[in-house]
Amino acid sequence: VSQFDLPAEPDTPALVVDLDRLDRNIGAMSRRMAERGVLLRPHAKTHKSLDIARRQLAAGATGLTVATIGEAEVFADGGIEDLFIAFPVWAGGPKAARLRRLAERTRLRVAADSVAGVRLLAACLAGTGAGLLIELDSGNARSGVTSAPQAAEIADTAASAGLDVIGVFTHGGHSYNGRAAVRPAADDEVEALASVARELRAAGHAIPVLSAGSTPTAPLPARGGVTEERPGTYVFNDRTQAALGACGPDDVALMAASTVVSRSGRRFVLDAGAKVLSKDLPPWLDGYGMLPAYPDAVVARLYDHHAVVAAGDGPLPELGEVVAVVPNHVCPVVDLADEILLVRQGRLLGRWAVHARGRSR
Ligand SMILES: Cc1ncc(COP(=O)(O)O)c(C=O)c1O
């Protein structure tokens, strides 16, 4: 991964976004989807930022995907009206009234993968115009139904309770199992969506929406009847995307600026610990992050506030030096920060708030 220029003397630790790279990533994904005639509904859990959401919409995104009611509320408050909560929300307790209120002020789409879950959704959303997408498990073994009859039972329950069934969706998260897993996971997404949609249509449901996507799978060609893609991580990218080949070496738009605060032998310590970098670690990656300026180094251990870096055979940074760290997985990293510094060619342009930070329910 290549480094972009950090601002002079940042107060570390700090997340820094390079605006040119960000806009290039947003533009490239929008163009790819437009060329394929597919709608782009980016997952906003990656950036949690109204500023970035508005840039995605200005570049042609049709609306946003979010994971929680809390995220949806923040984006709705910011004036964004087309929102899909792509998570099997359990609409009991206070969530029911919050969902209904959201449906009254936005074009809301919700998700279910069980009959019990969809009954709760229908109880608060029937008659509001909110649309339902049924979640399919296309191989990630997370949430989602694994057969057309299960999907049909959910669709029938929703329709008879007055909730509009508009489509099916899946997230091929098994694309994260390594480079060789990306293409098969992409094909699994297409196959699951197409086969279940066919059965639901035969049973009388319209199913106009086939929604797929992850950052590795969304840009691939030959995506069958998919009508909408939901990549999220592509706005910033990270060490995992670079390792998967899902982005190029110059496409990582967010890095953590941190200061070398201690040195001993072949290791040194940065002030960006687990409370900055998070502890996400794909089993096939070594360490918690990499330093573009020190390609032999790897973040070997993380404590709350210390990152212990093994320098490997390469050079060592000076004490007090500010270095950039590329995190393994950018989404939880952003959720740990109040704000992001914006740079272009190393010049500090301003700061963006992480508006939906911490909105996990
Ligand atoms: C349901 C759903 N859709 C879309 C995405 C976006 O995928 P990615 O993070 O690969 O961009 C995610 C990410 O976890 C997801 O869970």
Short mmCIF file of C-alpha atoms and ligand atoms in Angstrom, two decimals:
data_model
loop_
_atom_site.label_atom_id
_atom_site.label_comp_id
_atom_site.label_asym_id
_atom_site.label_seq_id
_atom_site.Cartn_x
_atom_site.Cartn_y
_atom_site.Cartn_z
CA VAL A 1 0.00 0.00 0.00
CA SER A 2 1.31 3.46 -0.87
CA GLN A 3 1.14 6.28 1.63
CA PHE A 4 -0.49 9.64 1.04
CA ASP A 5 1.03 12.73 2.65
CA LEU A 6 -0.05 13.30 6.25
CA PRO A 7 -0.69 16.81 7.55
CA ALA A 8 2.19 18.52 9.33
CA GLU A 9 2.36 17.83 13.07
CA PRO A 10 -1.01 16.14 13.57
CA ASP A 11 -2.18 15.66 17.15
CA THR A 12 -1.96 11.85 17.27
CA PRO A 13 -3.51 9.39 17.24
CA ALA A 14 -5.77 10.70 14.47
CA LEU A 15 -7.60 9.23 11.51
CA VAL A 16 -6.65 10.98 8.28
CA VAL A 17 -8.53 10.75 4.99
CA ASP A 18 -7.00 11.73 1.68
CA LEU A 19 -9.74 13.54 -0.21
CA ASP A 20 -8.39 12.76 -3.69
CA ARG A 21 -8.31 9.03 -2.95
CA LEU A 22 -11.74 9.13 -1.31
CA ASP A 23 -13.34 10.88 -4.28
CA ARG A 24 -11.59 8.55 -6.71
CA ASN A 25 -12.95 5.50 -4.87
CA ILE A 26 -16.47 6.95 -4.74
CA GLY A 27 -16.36 7.89 -8.43
CA ALA A 28 -14.91 4.58 -9.61
CA MET A 29 -17.56 2.46 -7.88
CA SER A 30 -20.36 4.74 -9.13
CA ARG A 31 -19.06 4.50 -12.70
CA ARG A 32 -18.74 0.70 -12.55
CA MET A 33 -22.32 0.33 -11.35
CA ALA A 34 -23.64 2.83 -13.93
CA GLU A 35 -21.85 0.95 -16.72
CA ARG A 36 -23.55 -2.25 -15.60
CA GLY A 37 -26.92 -0.53 -15.22
CA VAL A 38 -27.08 -1.51 -11.54
CA LEU A 39 -28.10 0.72 -8.64
CA LEU A 40 -25.50 1.51 -5.99
CA ARG A 41 -26.68 1.61 -2.38
CA PRO A 42 -23.43 1.94 -0.41
CA HIS A 43 -23.24 0.58 3.13
CA ALA A 44 -22.73 3.65 5.32
CA LYS A 45 -21.57 1.69 8.38
CA THR A 46 -18.04 2.12 7.00
CA HIS A 47 -17.93 5.91 7.23
CA LYS A 48 -20.94 6.86 9.42
CA SER A 49 -20.57 10.34 7.97
CA LEU A 50 -23.18 12.63 6.43
CA ASP A 51 -20.46 14.40 4.45
CA ILE A 52 -19.34 11.17 2.79
CA ALA A 53 -22.91 9.94 2.31
CA ARG A 54 -23.71 13.16 0.46
CA ARG A 55 -20.67 12.70 -1.78
CA GLN A 56 -21.83 9.14 -2.59
CA LEU A 57 -25.33 10.35 -3.42
CA ALA A 58 -23.99 13.24 -5.52
CA ALA A 59 -21.93 10.67 -7.47
CA GLY A 60 -25.07 8.71 -8.28
CA ALA A 61 -25.86 6.39 -5.37
CA THR A 62 -29.60 5.66 -5.14
CA GLY A 63 -29.75 5.66 -1.33
CA LEU A 64 -27.86 4.22 1.62
CA THR A 65 -27.58 0.90 3.35
CA VAL A 66 -27.20 0.94 7.14
CA ALA A 67 -26.96 -1.75 9.80
CA THR A 68 -28.97 -0.27 12.68
CA ILE A 69 -31.98 1.89 13.42
CA GLY A 70 -29.61 4.33 15.15
CA GLU A 71 -27.56 4.78 12.00
CA ALA A 72 -30.74 5.23 9.96
CA GLU A 73 -31.94 7.93 12.39
CA VAL A 74 -28.72 9.90 12.03
CA PHE A 75 -28.86 9.81 8.23
CA ALA A 76 -32.59 10.63 8.21
CA ASP A 77 -31.91 13.62 10.51
CA GLY A 78 -29.30 14.68 7.94
CA GLY A 79 -31.95 14.70 5.21
CA ILE A 80 -31.18 11.38 3.52
CA GLU A 81 -34.48 9.82 2.61
CA ASP A 82 -33.82 6.44 1.04
CA LEU A 83 -32.54 3.96 3.61
CA PHE A 84 -32.24 0.18 3.78
CA ILE A 85 -31.53 -1.36 7.19
CA ALA A 86 -29.80 -4.53 5.94
CA PHE A 87 -29.95 -6.36 9.24
CA PRO A 88 -32.61 -8.70 10.67
CA VAL A 89 -33.75 -6.10 13.23
CA TRP A 90 -35.78 -7.63 16.07
CA ALA A 91 -38.56 -5.05 16.19
CA GLY A 92 -39.59 -5.51 19.81
CA GLY A 93 -39.55 -2.97 22.66
CA PRO A 94 -38.63 0.62 21.85
CA LYS A 95 -37.37 -0.39 18.40
CA ALA A 96 -40.94 -0.76 17.11
CA ALA A 97 -41.85 2.89 17.60
CA ARG A 98 -38.46 4.06 16.29
CA LEU A 99 -38.91 2.02 13.11
CA ARG A 100 -42.41 3.36 12.58
CA ARG A 101 -41.23 6.92 13.03
CA LEU A 102 -38.44 6.30 10.49
CA ALA A 103 -40.89 4.81 8.01
CA GLU A 104 -43.08 7.91 8.34
CA ARG A 105 -40.26 10.26 7.33
CA THR A 106 -38.13 8.21 4.89
CA ARG A 107 -38.44 5.62 2.13
CA LEU A 108 -37.53 2.76 4.42
CA ARG A 109 -36.55 -0.80 3.60
CA VAL A 110 -36.13 -3.42 6.28
CA ALA A 111 -34.86 -6.98 6.41
CA ALA A 112 -35.98 -10.28 7.87
CA ASP A 113 -34.82 -13.88 7.84
CA SER A 114 -37.51 -15.45 10.05
CA VAL A 115 -41.28 -15.66 10.30
CA ALA A 116 -41.20 -14.45 13.91
CA GLY A 117 -38.99 -11.49 12.96
CA VAL A 118 -41.20 -10.46 10.07
CA ARG A 119 -44.33 -10.63 12.23
CA LEU A 120 -42.78 -8.04 14.56
CA LEU A 121 -41.78 -5.86 11.61
CA ALA A 122 -45.26 -6.08 10.12
CA ALA A 123 -46.83 -5.18 13.47
CA CYS A 124 -45.12 -1.79 13.45
CA LEU A 125 -44.65 -1.12 9.74
CA ALA A 126 -47.75 -2.45 7.94
CA GLY A 127 -49.41 0.31 5.97
CA THR A 128 -46.45 2.72 6.18
CA GLY A 129 -45.13 1.90 2.71
CA ALA A 130 -41.92 0.38 4.12
CA GLY A 131 -40.56 -2.41 1.94
CA LEU A 132 -39.25 -5.79 3.06
CA LEU A 133 -36.22 -7.59 1.67
CA ILE A 134 -35.73 -11.19 2.73
CA GLU A 135 -32.17 -12.06 3.66
CA LEU A 136 -30.54 -15.06 2.00
CA ASP A 137 -27.45 -16.84 3.28
CA SER A 138 -25.40 -17.35 0.13
CA GLY A 139 -22.53 -19.09 1.93
CA ASN A 140 -21.32 -16.72 4.65
CA ALA A 141 -23.14 -18.77 7.34
CA ARG A 142 -24.23 -15.64 9.21
CA SER A 143 -27.87 -14.53 9.00
CA GLY A 144 -30.24 -15.30 6.13
CA VAL A 145 -32.40 -18.21 5.03
CA THR A 146 -30.86 -21.05 3.07
CA SER A 147 -33.85 -22.23 1.02
CA ALA A 148 -36.62 -20.88 -1.19
CA PRO A 149 -39.42 -22.49 0.90
CA GLN A 150 -38.16 -20.63 4.01
CA ALA A 151 -38.11 -17.38 2.02
CA ALA A 152 -41.60 -18.08 0.69
CA GLU A 153 -42.97 -18.59 4.18
CA ILE A 154 -41.54 -15.23 5.28
CA ALA A 155 -42.86 -13.53 2.12
CA ASP A 156 -46.36 -14.98 2.58
CA THR A 157 -46.42 -13.96 6.26
CA ALA A 158 -45.32 -10.42 5.41
CA ALA A 159 -47.77 -10.01 2.54
CA SER A 160 -50.75 -11.23 4.53
CA ALA A 161 -49.77 -8.90 7.41
CA GLY A 162 -49.72 -5.89 5.06
CA LEU A 163 -45.97 -5.48 4.59
CA ASP A 164 -44.72 -5.00 1.00
CA VAL A 165 -42.28 -7.72 -0.05
CA ILE A 166 -39.99 -6.01 -2.56
CA GLY A 167 -36.99 -8.24 -2.84
CA VAL A 168 -34.21 -10.47 -1.60
CA PHE A 169 -30.69 -9.59 -0.50
CA THR A 170 -27.47 -11.28 0.49
CA HIS A 171 -23.96 -10.37 1.60
CA GLY A 172 -21.27 -12.69 0.30
CA GLY A 173 -19.03 -12.16 3.33
CA HIS A 174 -17.25 -15.43 2.60
CA SER A 175 -15.41 -13.41 -0.05
CA TYR A 176 -13.19 -12.41 2.90
CA ASN A 177 -11.74 -15.89 3.25
CA GLY A 178 -8.84 -15.03 0.91
CA ARG A 179 -8.16 -14.06 -2.70
CA ALA A 180 -9.31 -17.40 -4.08
CA ALA A 181 -12.64 -17.07 -2.27
CA VAL A 182 -13.78 -13.83 -3.96
CA ARG A 183 -15.02 -15.09 -7.33
CA PRO A 184 -16.84 -18.15 -5.93
CA ALA A 185 -18.51 -15.98 -3.27
CA ALA A 186 -19.62 -13.53 -5.94
CA ASP A 187 -21.13 -16.39 -7.93
CA ASP A 188 -22.83 -17.74 -4.79
CA GLU A 189 -24.51 -14.36 -4.25
CA VAL A 190 -25.89 -14.30 -7.79
CA GLU A 191 -27.04 -17.91 -7.69
CA ALA A 192 -28.82 -17.57 -4.32
CA LEU A 193 -30.60 -14.36 -5.33
CA ALA A 194 -31.64 -15.62 -8.74
CA SER A 195 -32.92 -19.01 -7.60
CA VAL A 196 -34.93 -17.73 -4.62
CA ALA A 197 -36.32 -14.79 -6.62
CA ARG A 198 -37.49 -17.23 -9.30
CA GLU A 199 -39.40 -19.29 -6.71
CA LEU A 200 -40.92 -16.25 -5.01
CA ARG A 201 -42.06 -14.83 -8.34
CA ALA A 202 -43.61 -18.18 -9.25
CA ALA A 203 -45.50 -17.99 -5.94
CA GLY A 204 -46.91 -14.59 -6.92
CA HIS A 205 -44.54 -12.13 -5.24
CA ALA A 206 -43.21 -9.36 -7.51
CA ILE A 207 -39.57 -9.25 -6.21
CA PRO A 208 -38.22 -6.31 -8.21
CA VAL A 209 -35.08 -5.97 -6.05
CA LEU A 210 -32.12 -8.39 -6.05
CA SER A 211 -29.57 -6.75 -3.77
CA ALA A 212 -26.04 -8.12 -3.41
CA GLY A 213 -22.70 -6.99 -2.40
CA SER A 214 -19.49 -6.64 -0.56
CA THR A 215 -16.50 -4.57 -1.60
CA PRO A 216 -14.66 -7.58 -3.09
CA THR A 217 -17.68 -8.99 -4.98
CA ALA A 218 -19.66 -5.92 -6.08
CA PRO A 219 -17.34 -4.71 -8.86
CA LEU A 220 -16.97 -8.11 -10.54
CA PRO A 221 -18.55 -8.58 -13.97
CA ALA A 222 -21.30 -11.10 -14.79
CA ARG A 223 -23.67 -10.49 -11.90
CA GLY A 224 -26.78 -12.05 -13.41
CA GLY A 225 -30.07 -10.50 -12.37
CA VAL A 226 -28.61 -8.39 -9.54
CA THR A 227 -30.33 -4.98 -9.55
CA GLU A 228 -28.47 -3.28 -6.68
CA GLU A 229 -25.04 -3.53 -5.03
CA ARG A 230 -24.18 -2.55 -1.45
CA PRO A 231 -20.41 -2.27 -1.05
CA GLY A 232 -19.31 -0.16 1.92
CA THR A 233 -15.61 -0.51 2.62
CA TYR A 234 -14.62 0.69 -0.88
CA VAL A 235 -14.79 4.37 0.13
CA PHE A 236 -11.67 4.01 2.31
CA ASN A 237 -10.37 0.47 1.68
CA ASP A 238 -7.93 -1.10 4.13
CA ARG A 239 -5.19 -3.71 4.48
CA THR A 240 -7.66 -6.57 3.96
CA GLN A 241 -9.03 -5.13 0.70
CA ALA A 242 -5.48 -4.56 -0.58
CA ALA A 243 -4.51 -8.14 0.35
CA LEU A 244 -7.62 -9.51 -1.39
CA GLY A 245 -6.83 -7.53 -4.53
CA ALA A 246 -10.15 -5.69 -4.12
CA CYS A 247 -8.33 -2.35 -4.32
CA GLY A 248 -5.06 -1.14 -5.77
CA PRO A 249 -2.01 -0.02 -3.76
CA ASP A 250 -2.95 3.66 -4.19
CA ASP A 251 -6.58 3.25 -3.17
CA VAL A 252 -6.34 3.20 0.62
CA ALA A 253 -7.88 6.55 1.55
CA LEU A 254 -7.82 6.36 5.37
CA MET A 255 -4.83 5.83 7.64
CA ALA A 256 -4.18 6.32 11.32
CA ALA A 257 -1.49 8.91 12.04
CA SER A 258 0.41 7.89 15.15
CA THR A 259 3.60 8.84 16.97
CA VAL A 260 6.54 6.60 17.84
CA VAL A 261 6.58 6.94 21.63
CA SER A 262 9.04 4.19 22.60
CA ARG A 263 11.76 2.08 20.99
CA SER A 264 13.62 -1.02 22.10
CA GLY A 265 15.82 -3.18 19.90
CA ARG A 266 13.92 -4.19 16.77
CA ARG A 267 10.54 -3.09 18.07
CA PHE A 268 8.86 0.25 18.60
CA VAL A 269 5.63 1.47 20.13
CA LEU A 270 2.97 3.72 18.57
CA ASP A 271 0.27 5.71 20.37
CA ALA A 272 -2.49 4.08 18.26
CA GLY A 273 -3.57 1.05 20.29
CA ALA A 274 -6.64 -1.15 20.11
CA LYS A 275 -8.86 1.85 20.95
CA VAL A 276 -7.77 3.36 17.62
CA LEU A 277 -7.00 0.42 15.33
CA SER A 278 -9.51 -2.14 16.72
CA LYS A 279 -8.46 -5.78 16.92
CA ASP A 280 -9.88 -7.20 13.73
CA LEU A 281 -7.57 -9.92 12.40
CA PRO A 282 -8.40 -12.12 9.42
CA PRO A 283 -6.81 -15.54 10.08
CA TRP A 284 -4.74 -15.28 6.90
CA LEU A 285 -3.15 -11.88 7.74
CA ASP A 286 -0.14 -11.35 9.99
CA GLY A 287 -0.64 -8.66 12.65
CA TYR A 288 -3.08 -5.80 13.20
CA GLY A 289 -1.91 -3.34 10.59
CA MET A 290 0.89 -2.26 8.30
CA LEU A 291 2.99 0.87 7.86
CA PRO A 292 3.43 1.92 4.22
CA ALA A 293 6.63 3.83 5.02
CA TYR A 294 8.10 0.74 6.76
CA PRO A 295 6.97 -2.19 4.63
CA ASP A 296 8.91 -4.77 6.68
CA ALA A 297 7.17 -3.71 9.90
CA VAL A 298 3.95 -5.19 11.25
CA VAL A 299 1.74 -4.23 14.19
CA ALA A 300 2.40 -7.35 16.25
CA ARG A 301 0.56 -6.64 19.51
CA LEU A 302 -2.16 -4.21 20.54
CA TYR A 303 -2.96 -2.93 24.01
CA ASP A 304 -5.60 -0.31 24.74
CA HIS A 305 -3.22 2.55 23.96
CA HIS A 306 0.00 0.91 22.77
CA ALA A 307 0.67 -0.64 19.38
CA VAL A 308 3.82 -2.75 19.53
CA VAL A 309 5.38 -2.89 16.08
CA ALA A 310 7.94 -5.51 15.04
CA ALA A 311 10.31 -3.73 12.66
CA GLY A 312 11.39 -6.86 10.79
CA ASP A 313 14.59 -6.47 8.78
CA GLY A 314 13.83 -2.92 7.63
CA PRO A 315 14.77 0.48 9.03
CA LEU A 316 13.44 1.82 12.34
CA PRO A 317 11.61 5.15 12.67
CA GLU A 318 12.91 7.82 15.03
CA LEU A 319 11.38 8.43 18.43
CA GLY A 320 8.73 11.13 18.00
CA GLU A 321 8.28 10.39 14.30
CA VAL A 322 4.70 10.42 13.00
CA VAL A 323 3.89 7.32 10.94
CA ALA A 324 0.80 6.21 9.03
CA VAL A 325 -0.82 2.87 9.89
CA VAL A 326 -3.16 1.04 7.52
CA PRO A 327 -5.68 -0.85 9.66
CA ASN A 328 -6.77 -4.38 8.83
CA HIS A 329 -10.48 -3.48 8.76
CA VAL A 330 -11.46 0.16 8.53
CA CYS A 331 -15.15 0.00 9.61
CA PRO A 332 -14.67 -0.56 13.36
CA VAL A 333 -11.73 1.90 13.31
CA VAL A 334 -13.96 4.76 12.15
CA ASP A 335 -16.55 3.89 14.80
CA LEU A 336 -13.86 4.51 17.46
CA ALA A 337 -13.16 8.08 16.32
CA ASP A 338 -15.04 11.33 16.91
CA GLU A 339 -13.67 12.96 13.80
CA ILE A 340 -11.58 12.43 10.70
CA LEU A 341 -8.91 14.84 9.46
CA LEU A 342 -9.16 15.69 5.77
CA VAL A 343 -6.06 16.18 3.69
CA ARG A 344 -5.19 16.85 0.08
CA GLN A 345 -1.53 16.62 -0.90
CA GLY A 346 -0.67 16.75 2.79
CA ARG A 347 -2.55 20.00 3.41
CA LEU A 348 -5.10 19.90 6.21
CA LEU A 349 -8.45 20.99 4.73
CA GLY A 350 -10.69 20.45 7.72
CA ARG A 351 -12.36 17.84 9.88
CA TRP A 352 -15.45 15.71 9.41
CA ALA A 353 -17.51 14.42 12.30
CA VAL A 354 -18.28 10.69 12.45
CA HIS A 355 -21.98 11.49 12.85
CA ALA A 356 -23.31 7.99 13.46
CA ARG A 357 -20.42 6.93 15.67
CA GLY A 358 -21.51 4.44 18.34
CA ARG A 359 -25.06 4.10 16.97
CA SER A 360 -25.07 0.32 17.33
CA ARG A 361 -28.75 -0.06 18.17
C1 LIG B 1 -25.50 -6.84 4.82
C2 LIG B 1 -24.26 -6.17 4.34
N1 LIG B 1 -24.28 -5.55 3.15
C3 LIG B 1 -23.19 -4.91 2.66
C4 LIG B 1 -22.00 -4.90 3.36
C5 LIG B 1 -20.82 -4.15 2.80
O1 LIG B 1 -19.75 -4.98 2.51
P1 LIG B 1 -18.24 -4.52 2.55
O2 LIG B 1 -17.88 -4.21 3.95
O3 LIG B 1 -17.50 -5.70 2.01
O4 LIG B 1 -18.10 -3.34 1.67
C6 LIG B 1 -21.94 -5.55 4.60
C7 LIG B 1 -20.68 -5.58 5.36
O5 LIG B 1 -20.51 -6.26 6.34
C8 LIG B 1 -23.09 -6.21 5.09
O6 LIG B 1 -23.07 -6.85 6.27
#
